[in-house]
């Protein structure tokens, strides 16, 4: 069977819906051309490596096969509906998904490269009280194309920029969209794809224990865990997920986590005034993390419209940091970026973060 026939036969169902090639991992693309799997590799490279959006640009694919493919498949990106630029250079991109939902990602300039912070879900089910995304509730998991587009779009829209890091710290809980996030990581780091090194990809999670148990085996990316409190009572009050996965179990799981060589887990700790910011909290944090290869990232709360919590004052933040500095644990304060456009950690809510009135 010719390649064209293979494409035809695989998609000759009477209910023809176009397939989105941007939604296919390497295995699926190879299956499209099971007589000539190298065609799948070529197409993989066009879509994920070169970022083309028109099947007819695939110049190493025979014309007849391109025509056949174009009858059955598209390369479809979510629409970019808004790009906001912060005074510090951070940019927030809002995408409209095919079903109308809005997701956001953030581009962060570093000294000589850029990082992309991507969303893994529309909305979020976790209900953390300090996070604006939580106010949306859970809408749905993002598909592969919707995650890949958040990296491919900026890479190809801004060829003068070097995008080196991808962090899954945008909207949603990446470990609750596990298979798709793993697929996306494999494509991102593929030598035929955008070639983002796995060392420069980080997943941030609130601590979904069953998934943490497989993640280190399934991929070798960096891990960040949102801890945010040192007792179950305090943590459950701000992160309901604690009731399902208590702190001691989370810490035990992290102790068993298979880390790539010489790497440390990042522990994210959002400082909330009067809730988790005392010297006692800092000391308990040191005890809790004893024996773990970690670095602590302190993040004073980024407020958003309607948020009832507050960040501690600078003196309190510095005192907390000093306690940790006196211990063997590495600590840093996260430089907040993009607060003025609600693009910092926990401020993403697809227009709702602007008071719920924004329409695109
Ligand atoms: N669900 C994942 C990823 C999204 S949240 C997770 O929980 O890690 C990404 C990071 O932003 C987390 O560390 C979270 O604790 C932090 N965060 C959420 N809301 C915040 C806010 N308002 N201010 C500062 N950091 C916040």
Short mmCIF file of C-alpha atoms and ligand atoms in Angstrom, two decimals, residues 117 120-121 124 126 128 130-133 168-175 203-207 224-228 239 268-272 299-304 307 334 336 344-347, ligand 1:
data_model
loop_
_atom_site.label_atom_id
_atom_site.label_comp_id
_atom_site.label_asym_id
_atom_site.label_seq_id
_atom_site.Cartn_x
_atom_site.Cartn_y
_atom_site.Cartn_z
CA UNK A 117 5.54 28.85 31.90
CA UNK A 120 -1.65 21.96 31.78
CA UNK A 121 -5.37 22.34 32.50
CA UNK A 124 -7.92 23.72 38.36
CA UNK A 126 -7.18 21.73 43.66
CA UNK A 128 -5.75 26.27 46.91
CA UNK A 130 -4.16 31.63 47.65
CA UNK A 131 -4.33 30.84 43.93
CA UNK A 132 -6.43 32.76 41.43
CA UNK A 133 -6.70 29.83 39.00
CA UNK A 168 4.70 23.45 34.07
CA UNK A 169 3.70 26.10 36.61
CA UNK A 170 0.80 27.78 34.83
CA UNK A 171 -2.87 26.95 35.22
CA UNK A 172 -3.76 23.49 36.50
CA UNK A 173 -2.17 20.53 38.21
CA UNK A 174 0.15 18.82 35.68
CA UNK A 175 0.16 15.46 37.48
CA UNK A 203 7.00 20.08 36.63
CA UNK A 204 5.47 21.83 39.61
CA UNK A 205 2.92 19.86 41.65
CA UNK A 206 0.86 20.25 44.78
CA UNK A 207 1.81 16.65 45.57
CA UNK A 224 9.09 21.39 42.12
CA UNK A 225 6.67 20.69 44.96
CA UNK A 226 4.33 23.31 46.40
CA UNK A 227 4.64 22.66 50.11
CA UNK A 228 3.46 25.98 51.54
CA UNK A 239 -4.43 23.38 50.19
CA UNK A 268 8.00 26.04 46.77
CA UNK A 269 6.78 27.90 49.81
CA UNK A 270 4.27 30.71 49.28
CA UNK A 271 4.52 33.04 52.28
CA UNK A 272 1.13 34.09 53.63
CA UNK A 299 7.45 33.18 47.19
CA UNK A 300 5.74 36.04 49.03
CA UNK A 301 2.07 35.83 48.00
CA UNK A 302 1.16 37.59 44.77
CA UNK A 303 -2.26 39.09 45.44
CA UNK A 304 -5.04 39.14 42.86
CA UNK A 307 -7.82 37.56 47.21
CA UNK A 334 11.67 33.82 43.85
CA UNK A 336 8.40 37.78 40.98
CA UNK A 344 3.09 35.99 38.34
CA UNK A 345 2.64 32.67 40.17
CA UNK A 346 -0.96 32.01 41.05
CA UNK A 347 -2.38 34.99 39.17
N1 LIG B 1 -0.59 23.01 40.44
C1 LIG B 1 0.82 23.14 40.40
C2 LIG B 1 1.30 24.20 39.42
C3 LIG B 1 0.60 25.52 39.40
S1 LIG B 1 0.88 26.60 40.78
C4 LIG B 1 1.36 23.37 41.79
O1 LIG B 1 0.59 23.40 42.73
O2 LIG B 1 2.58 23.44 41.94
C5 LIG B 1 2.55 27.10 40.59
C6 LIG B 1 3.17 27.68 41.85
O3 LIG B 1 2.57 28.96 42.14
C7 LIG B 1 2.97 26.84 43.09
O4 LIG B 1 4.17 26.71 43.80
C8 LIG B 1 1.99 27.63 43.92
O5 LIG B 1 2.15 27.36 45.29
C9 LIG B 1 2.34 29.05 43.53
N2 LIG B 1 1.26 30.02 43.73
C10 LIG B 1 -0.06 29.84 43.53
N3 LIG B 1 -0.75 30.96 43.81
C11 LIG B 1 0.17 31.89 44.20
C12 LIG B 1 0.10 33.26 44.58
N4 LIG B 1 -1.06 33.91 44.61
N5 LIG B 1 1.24 33.88 44.90
C13 LIG B 1 2.43 33.25 44.83
N6 LIG B 1 2.56 31.97 44.44
C14 LIG B 1 1.45 31.29 44.14
#
